[in-house]
Amino acid sequence: MHPLFLPRLVNGPFEDPTLFIPFQFQRRALVFDLGDVSRLTPRELLKISHGFITHTHMDHFIGFDHLLRCLLGRETDLSLYGPAGFLSNVEGKLAGYSWDLVDRLSCGLRLHLHEVHPDRVLRRSYVGGEGFAAERDAVALPFAGPLHTEPAFEVSAVVLQHSIPCLGLALKERFHVSILTSGLAALGLQPGPWLTRFKKALYEGADPGSTFDPGADAGKAGGRFVLGELREKIARITAGQKIVYITDVGDTPANRAAIVAFARRADALFIEAAFLHSEHDRAAATHHLTARQAGEIAALAGARRFTVFHFSPRYERRDLELEHEARQAYERTSAQLGGLQRV
Ligand SMILES: [Zn+2]
Ligand SMILES: [Zn+2]
């Protein structure tokens, strides 16, 4: 199975957090947090259509300027989401530069900002060619989890507590479409860009009785199929991928309950492990997780795989200890849960 999303942490676990999520076979990507993004190539940065920022501490948002500079002069839209205070944080950054030499012709970038509160999202758009002037006052939209929805996937958030509000983030593919090469071969069809069109029809819920024409790039000019029959022959539909990203949260009962519910059965959970548990007091004082807490939460959520990151620099060259502590806690907690379920 080829996953639709290929998430990867851009930097090492002691460096700024940024999860880059390119789409398989498409010139498109999402990003969770914008720490130092200088390791991403301009080609990768240009793929980013939507960025979701957990909070605006500097190590999670300093890469905004770098991304903005790369997109300036492009005829494109960038949507960004962040927690309470996000609009004024970004407006402050934009006000920090002089824009007298940009005009409509040289800068077609439009910025759409979303500030996420527990019950509403404030949305405001800015026009690059007008010095990032706001189009109008912010519009308030209701919020109940999903932030951005497309036919194939959804990004949702939960408001957690760090020293300030901090978003937990999840990307969920609605379902996964695997293409069966044996099915293609049996029909004399060749893989090609038409498969993207085929998958799009499935994600958009097209009528299974409608006609689908793979077109000339399938190597069988003039072939037409009933969509539902073609799906039976060349596709296998399975559960979609769920990718969850949690960082900069204290291990309070409210945070723990919210994260465990939000990350339920994640295929890939990226979770911070800032401190060793021997320093849990320091973790609590700075509103961060220890490696043991991260492993416990991953197990309680039933995450299939998890990756710890955002290690405190005080453990430089001791990353294996943090990973080991998290892994042990995950296995111990999973075993206890298994024992409970058998009772
Ligand atoms: Zn922070
Ligand atoms: Zn941080």
GROMACS .gro file of C-alpha atoms and ligand atoms in nm:
model
  345
    1MET     CA    1   0.000   0.000   0.000
    2HIS     CA    2   0.129   0.346  -0.093
    3PRO     CA    3   0.029   0.592   0.180
    4LEU     CA    4  -0.122   0.918   0.057
    5PHE     CA    5   0.081   1.119   0.310
    6LEU     CA    6   0.452   1.089   0.384
    7PRO     CA    7   0.509   1.283   0.709
    8ARG     CA    8   0.862   1.355   0.824
    9LEU     CA    9   1.019   1.568   1.097
   10VAL     CA   10   1.236   1.819   0.915
   11ASN     CA   11   1.495   1.854   1.193
   12GLY     CA   12   1.661   1.637   1.455
   13PRO     CA   13   1.490   1.585   1.794
   14PHE     CA   14   1.701   1.854   1.965
   15GLU     CA   15   1.617   2.113   1.698
   16ASP     CA   16   1.305   2.312   1.611
   17PRO     CA   17   0.988   2.107   1.557
   18THR     CA   18   0.834   2.099   1.207
   19LEU     CA   19   0.641   1.809   1.057
   20PHE     CA   20   0.644   1.828   0.677
   21ILE     CA   21   0.367   1.621   0.513
   22PRO     CA   22   0.399   1.593   0.135
   23PHE     CA   23   0.127   1.417  -0.068
   24GLN     CA   24   0.232   1.110  -0.264
   25PHE     CA   25   0.241   1.181  -0.642
   26GLN     CA   26   0.123   1.543  -0.601
   27ARG     CA   27   0.298   1.880  -0.585
   28ARG     CA   28   0.129   1.955  -0.256
   29ALA     CA   29   0.216   1.946   0.114
   30LEU     CA   30   0.087   2.041   0.458
   31VAL     CA   31   0.303   2.145   0.750
   32PHE     CA   32   0.250   2.114   1.125
   33ASP     CA   33   0.453   2.388   1.302
   34LEU     CA   34   0.699   2.617   1.132
   35GLY     CA   35   1.022   2.600   1.333
   36ASP     CA   36   1.350   2.632   1.143
   37VAL     CA   37   1.255   2.522   0.789
   38SER     CA   38   1.586   2.603   0.621
   39ARG     CA   39   1.641   2.233   0.549
   40LEU     CA   40   1.336   2.229   0.321
   41THR     CA   41   1.420   2.314  -0.040
   42PRO     CA   42   1.234   2.599  -0.215
   43ARG     CA   43   1.064   2.330  -0.424
   44GLU     CA   44   0.933   2.165  -0.106
   45LEU     CA   45   0.830   2.496   0.052
   46LEU     CA   46   0.636   2.590  -0.260
   47LYS     CA   47   0.424   2.276  -0.216
   48ILE     CA   48   0.283   2.400   0.117
   49SER     CA   49  -0.080   2.508   0.087
   50HIS     CA   50  -0.182   2.488   0.454
   51GLY     CA   51   0.021   2.529   0.775
   52PHE     CA   52  -0.108   2.440   1.123
   53ILE     CA   53   0.083   2.599   1.412
   54THR     CA   54   0.050   2.450   1.762
   55HIS     CA   55   0.147   2.780   1.929
   56THR     CA   56   0.369   3.076   1.857
   57HIS     CA   57   0.665   3.014   2.085
   58MET     CA   58   0.962   3.109   1.870
   59ASP     CA   59   1.095   2.756   1.810
   60HIS     CA   60   0.759   2.661   1.651
   61PHE     CA   61   0.703   2.967   1.434
   62ILE     CA   62   1.036   3.128   1.338
   63GLY     CA   63   1.013   2.958   0.997
   64PHE     CA   64   0.710   3.169   0.897
   65ASP     CA   65   0.937   3.444   0.760
   66HIS     CA   66   1.136   3.192   0.556
   67LEU     CA   67   0.820   3.042   0.406
   68LEU     CA   68   0.669   3.385   0.337
   69ARG     CA   69   0.983   3.498   0.156
   70CYS     CA   70   0.978   3.187  -0.061
   71LEU     CA   71   0.611   3.240  -0.156
   72LEU     CA   72   0.637   3.616  -0.222
   73GLY     CA   73   0.581   3.693  -0.587
   74ARG     CA   74   0.383   3.374  -0.640
   75GLU     CA   75   0.024   3.373  -0.751
   76THR     CA   76  -0.093   3.146  -0.473
   77ASP     CA   77  -0.287   3.112  -0.148
   78LEU     CA   78  -0.145   3.013   0.189
   79SER     CA   79  -0.376   2.918   0.476
   80LEU     CA   80  -0.238   2.921   0.830
   81TYR     CA   81  -0.403   2.811   1.153
   82GLY     CA   82  -0.294   2.882   1.510
   83PRO     CA   83  -0.430   2.923   1.864
   84ALA     CA   84  -0.560   3.230   2.052
   85GLY     CA   85  -0.356   3.540   1.968
   86PHE     CA   86  -0.251   3.406   1.627
   87LEU     CA   87  -0.393   3.693   1.420
   88SER     CA   88  -0.210   3.961   1.616
   89ASN     CA   89   0.108   3.749   1.624
   90VAL     CA   90   0.115   3.722   1.244
   91GLU     CA   91   0.002   4.081   1.191
   92GLY     CA   92   0.295   4.185   1.412
   93LYS     CA   93   0.536   3.986   1.196
   94LEU     CA   94   0.391   4.135   0.875
   95ALA     CA   95   0.416   4.485   1.023
   96GLY     CA   96   0.785   4.426   1.086
   97TYR     CA   97   0.875   4.465   0.717
   98SER     CA   98   0.840   4.745   0.461
   99TRP     CA   99   0.624   4.644   0.166
  100ASP     CA  100   0.650   4.960  -0.046
  101LEU     CA  101   0.798   4.776  -0.346
  102VAL     CA  102   0.533   4.507  -0.368
  103ASP     CA  103   0.229   4.569  -0.581
  104ARG     CA  104  -0.051   4.366  -0.728
  105LEU     CA  105   0.156   4.266  -1.029
  106SER     CA  106   0.462   4.147  -0.840
  107CYS     CA  107   0.286   3.977  -0.549
  108GLY     CA  108  -0.022   3.761  -0.600
  109LEU     CA  109   0.010   3.590  -0.263
  110ARG     CA  110  -0.298   3.584  -0.046
  111LEU     CA  111  -0.272   3.484   0.317
  112HIS     CA  112  -0.569   3.333   0.503
  113LEU     CA  113  -0.524   3.327   0.879
  114HIS     CA  114  -0.736   3.126   1.122
  115GLU     CA  115  -0.726   3.175   1.498
  116VAL     CA  116  -0.863   2.871   1.680
  117HIS     CA  117  -1.054   2.908   2.007
  118PRO     CA  118  -1.236   2.624   2.189
  119ASP     CA  119  -1.571   2.728   2.039
  120ARG     CA  120  -1.492   2.939   1.731
  121VAL     CA  121  -1.240   3.014   1.459
  122LEU     CA  122  -1.162   3.373   1.358
  123ARG     CA  123  -1.072   3.398   0.989
  124ARG     CA  124  -0.907   3.693   0.820
  125SER     CA  125  -0.743   3.729   0.475
  126TYR     CA  126  -0.457   3.952   0.364
  127VAL     CA  127  -0.349   4.063   0.016
  128GLY     CA  128   0.026   4.046  -0.051
  129GLY     CA  129   0.009   4.296  -0.338
  130GLU     CA  130  -0.139   4.555  -0.102
  131GLY     CA  131   0.132   4.525   0.161
  132PHE     CA  132  -0.064   4.247   0.335
  133ALA     CA  133  -0.354   4.477   0.412
  134ALA     CA  134  -0.643   4.289   0.572
  135GLU     CA  135  -0.937   4.243   0.334
  136ARG     CA  136  -1.196   4.306   0.605
  137ASP     CA  137  -1.258   4.243   0.974
  138ALA     CA  138  -1.213   3.890   1.102
  139VAL     CA  139  -1.511   3.658   1.048
  140ALA     CA  140  -1.610   3.420   1.331
  141LEU     CA  141  -1.695   3.062   1.231
  142PRO     CA  142  -1.813   2.784   1.464
  143PHE     CA  143  -1.547   2.530   1.566
  144ALA     CA  144  -1.604   2.171   1.680
  145GLY     CA  145  -1.282   1.994   1.580
  146PRO     CA  146  -1.236   1.992   1.202
  147LEU     CA  147  -1.036   2.289   1.073
  148HIS     CA  148  -0.998   2.203   0.708
  149THR     CA  149  -1.189   1.943   0.505
  150GLU     CA  150  -1.131   1.816   0.151
  151PRO     CA  151  -1.290   1.511  -0.015
  152ALA     CA  152  -0.986   1.292   0.061
  153PHE     CA  153  -0.889   1.411   0.409
  154GLU     CA  154  -0.955   1.632   0.708
  155VAL     CA  155  -0.729   1.822   0.948
  156SER     CA  156  -0.867   1.868   1.298
  157ALA     CA  157  -0.743   2.028   1.616
  158VAL     CA  158  -0.798   2.014   1.990
  159VAL     CA  159  -0.715   2.305   2.220
  160LEU     CA  160  -0.470   2.187   2.487
  161GLN     CA  161  -0.288   2.371   2.764
  162HIS     CA  162   0.084   2.457   2.763
  163SER     CA  163   0.178   2.778   2.947
  164ILE     CA  164  -0.057   2.921   2.681
  165PRO     CA  165  -0.325   2.749   2.467
  166CYS     CA  166  -0.161   2.502   2.229
  167LEU     CA  167  -0.321   2.301   1.948
  168GLY     CA  168  -0.300   1.923   1.912
  169LEU     CA  169  -0.326   1.839   1.541
  170ALA     CA  170  -0.455   1.539   1.344
  171LEU     CA  171  -0.462   1.458   0.973
  172LYS     CA  172  -0.709   1.186   0.880
  173GLU     CA  173  -0.749   1.035   0.537
  174ARG     CA  174  -1.120   0.951   0.488
  175PHE     CA  175  -1.040   0.611   0.340
  176HIS     CA  176  -0.748   0.472   0.144
  177VAL     CA  177  -0.761   0.364  -0.218
  178SER     CA  178  -0.497   0.107  -0.321
  179ILE     CA  179  -0.466   0.033  -0.691
  180LEU     CA  180  -0.432  -0.336  -0.779
  181THR     CA  181  -0.173  -0.374  -1.054
  182SER     CA  182  -0.310  -0.721  -1.133
  183GLY     CA  183  -0.653  -0.563  -1.188
  184LEU     CA  184  -0.507  -0.302  -1.421
  185ALA     CA  185  -0.319  -0.568  -1.616
  186ALA     CA  186  -0.632  -0.783  -1.652
  187LEU     CA  187  -0.812  -0.491  -1.817
  188GLY     CA  188  -0.511  -0.394  -2.030
  189LEU     CA  189  -0.484  -0.057  -1.852
  190GLN     CA  190  -0.158   0.121  -1.774
  191PRO     CA  191  -0.105   0.329  -1.460
  192GLY     CA  192  -0.084   0.705  -1.520
  193PRO     CA  193  -0.222   1.042  -1.414
  194TRP     CA  194  -0.574   0.917  -1.487
  195LEU     CA  195  -0.558   0.720  -1.160
  196THR     CA  196  -0.552   1.051  -0.968
  197ARG     CA  197  -0.874   1.144  -1.152
  198PHE     CA  198  -1.018   0.801  -1.070
  199LYS     CA  199  -0.936   0.834  -0.697
  200LYS     CA  200  -1.078   1.186  -0.695
  201ALA     CA  201  -1.407   1.052  -0.831
  202LEU     CA  202  -1.419   0.797  -0.545
  203TYR     CA  203  -1.333   1.054  -0.276
  204GLU     CA  204  -1.594   1.293  -0.412
  205GLY     CA  205  -1.858   1.019  -0.390
  206ALA     CA  206  -1.931   1.007  -0.764
  207ASP     CA  207  -2.226   0.785  -0.862
  208PRO     CA  208  -2.093   0.425  -0.894
  209GLY     CA  209  -2.327   0.385  -1.192
  210SER     CA  210  -2.170   0.677  -1.379
  211THR     CA  211  -1.935   0.630  -1.674
  212PHE     CA  212  -1.562   0.675  -1.624
  213ASP     CA  213  -1.321   0.717  -1.915
  214PRO     CA  214  -0.955   0.654  -1.824
  215GLY     CA  215  -0.854   0.839  -2.140
  216ALA     CA  216  -0.558   0.791  -2.369
  217ASP     CA  217  -0.294   0.788  -2.095
  218ALA     CA  218  -0.430   0.450  -1.976
  219GLY     CA  219  -0.308   0.298  -2.302
  220LYS     CA  220  -0.651   0.188  -2.412
  221ALA     CA  221  -0.800   0.477  -2.609
  222GLY     CA  222  -1.176   0.489  -2.615
  223GLY     CA  223  -1.225   0.251  -2.322
  224ARG     CA  224  -1.516   0.349  -2.096
  225PHE     CA  225  -1.617   0.182  -1.772
  226VAL     CA  226  -1.893   0.192  -1.518
  227LEU     CA  227  -1.717   0.357  -1.223
  228GLY     CA  228  -1.837   0.107  -0.959
  229GLU     CA  229  -1.736  -0.193  -1.175
  230LEU     CA  230  -1.394  -0.043  -1.241
  231ARG     CA  231  -1.351   0.015  -0.867
  232GLU     CA  232  -1.431  -0.352  -0.798
  233LYS     CA  233  -1.166  -0.462  -1.048
  234ILE     CA  234  -0.874  -0.227  -0.987
  235ALA     CA  235  -0.908  -0.081  -0.636
  236ARG     CA  236  -0.906  -0.194  -0.277
  237ILE     CA  237  -1.061   0.041  -0.022
  238THR     CA  238  -0.914   0.028   0.330
  239ALA     CA  239  -0.917   0.250   0.641
  240GLY     CA  240  -0.742   0.584   0.593
  241GLN     CA  241  -0.420   0.697   0.759
  242LYS     CA  242  -0.440   0.898   1.081
  243ILE     CA  243  -0.139   1.113   1.172
  244VAL     CA  244  -0.137   1.297   1.505
  245TYR     CA  245   0.105   1.563   1.627
  246ILE     CA  246   0.125   1.662   1.994
  247THR     CA  247   0.385   1.894   2.143
  248ASP     CA  248   0.435   2.143   2.426
  249VAL     CA  249   0.172   2.022   2.670
  250GLY     CA  250   0.187   1.956   3.043
  251ASP     CA  251   0.072   1.617   3.172
  252THR     CA  252  -0.241   1.749   3.345
  253PRO     CA  253  -0.546   1.520   3.379
  254ALA     CA  254  -0.740   1.739   3.131
  255ASN     CA  255  -0.460   1.737   2.872
  256ARG     CA  256  -0.403   1.363   2.909
  257ALA     CA  257  -0.772   1.277   2.865
  258ALA     CA  258  -0.805   1.510   2.565
  259ILE     CA  259  -0.489   1.377   2.393
  260VAL     CA  260  -0.579   1.010   2.449
  261ALA     CA  261  -0.923   1.066   2.292
  262PHE     CA  262  -0.788   1.282   2.009
  263ALA     CA  263  -0.501   1.046   1.916
  264ARG     CA  264  -0.719   0.732   1.937
  265ARG     CA  265  -0.577   0.459   1.710
  266ALA     CA  266  -0.339   0.691   1.529
  267ASP     CA  267  -0.128   0.514   1.267
  268ALA     CA  268   0.154   0.757   1.342
  269LEU     CA  269   0.171   0.967   1.657
  270PHE     CA  270   0.441   1.233   1.684
  271ILE     CA  271   0.464   1.330   2.051
  272GLU     CA  272   0.709   1.546   2.242
  273ALA     CA  273   0.932   1.398   2.511
  274ALA     CA  274   1.112   1.702   2.643
  275PHE     CA  275   1.252   1.554   2.967
  276LEU     CA  276   1.348   1.227   3.130
  277HIS     CA  277   1.098   1.131   3.399
  278SER     CA  278   1.362   1.183   3.670
  279GLU     CA  279   1.305   1.553   3.597
  280HIS     CA  280   0.925   1.542   3.593
  281ASP     CA  281   0.909   1.844   3.824
  282ARG     CA  282   1.093   2.050   3.566
  283ALA     CA  283   0.864   1.912   3.293
  284ALA     CA  284   0.555   2.012   3.493
  285ALA     CA  285   0.694   2.358   3.569
  286THR     CA  286   0.758   2.426   3.199
  287HIS     CA  287   0.437   2.253   3.079
  288HIS     CA  288   0.611   1.978   2.883
  289LEU     CA  289   0.587   1.596   2.875
  290THR     CA  290   0.847   1.353   2.998
  291ALA     CA  291   0.944   1.057   2.781
  292ARG     CA  292   0.762   0.821   3.018
  293GLN     CA  293   0.443   1.027   2.998
  294ALA     CA  294   0.469   1.038   2.618
  295GLY     CA  295   0.499   0.658   2.600
  296GLU     CA  296   0.206   0.609   2.840
  297ILE     CA  297  -0.016   0.844   2.641
  298ALA     CA  298   0.079   0.671   2.312
  299ALA     CA  299  -0.020   0.335   2.463
  300LEU     CA  300  -0.345   0.465   2.617
  301ALA     CA  301  -0.441   0.611   2.279
  302GLY     CA  302  -0.368   0.277   2.111
  303ALA     CA  303  -0.127   0.444   1.866
  304ARG     CA  304   0.017   0.190   1.622
  305ARG     CA  305   0.348   0.374   1.586
  306PHE     CA  306   0.484   0.670   1.774
  307THR     CA  307   0.786   0.896   1.742
  308VAL     CA  308   0.922   1.112   2.023
  309PHE     CA  309   1.082   1.449   1.948
  310HIS     CA  310   1.145   1.801   2.087
  311PHE     CA  311   1.406   1.687   2.340
  312SER     CA  312   1.546   1.943   2.583
  313PRO     CA  313   1.902   2.045   2.485
  314ARG     CA  314   2.013   1.942   2.838
  315TYR     CA  315   2.008   1.579   2.710
  316GLU     CA  316   2.234   1.641   2.409
  317ARG     CA  317   2.381   1.305   2.301
  318ARG     CA  318   2.142   1.122   2.540
  319ASP     CA  319   1.859   1.087   2.287
  320LEU     CA  320   1.866   0.706   2.315
  321GLU     CA  321   1.781   0.732   2.688
  322LEU     CA  322   1.472   0.940   2.608
  323GLU     CA  323   1.363   0.701   2.334
  324HIS     CA  324   1.423   0.399   2.557
  325GLU     CA  325   1.223   0.545   2.846
  326ALA     CA  326   0.930   0.626   2.613
  327ARG     CA  327   0.940   0.279   2.453
  328GLN     CA  328   0.946   0.103   2.791
  329ALA     CA  329   0.651   0.308   2.918
  330TYR     CA  330   0.458   0.229   2.598
  331GLU     CA  331   0.518  -0.145   2.632
  332ARG     CA  332   0.446  -0.153   3.006
  333THR     CA  333   0.122   0.044   2.967
  334SER     CA  334   0.013  -0.161   2.664
  335ALA     CA  335   0.072  -0.482   2.862
  336GLN     CA  336  -0.131  -0.348   3.155
  337LEU     CA  337  -0.415  -0.252   2.922
  338GLY     CA  338  -0.400  -0.597   2.761
  339GLY     CA  339  -0.423  -0.753   3.108
  340LEU     CA  340  -0.721  -0.536   3.197
  341GLN     CA  341  -0.902  -0.629   2.878
  342ARG     CA  342  -0.861  -1.001   2.951
  343VAL     CA  343  -1.017  -0.972   3.300
  344ZN      ZN  344   0.620   2.611   2.378
  345ZN      ZN  345   0.850   2.404   2.207
   0.00000   0.00000   0.00000
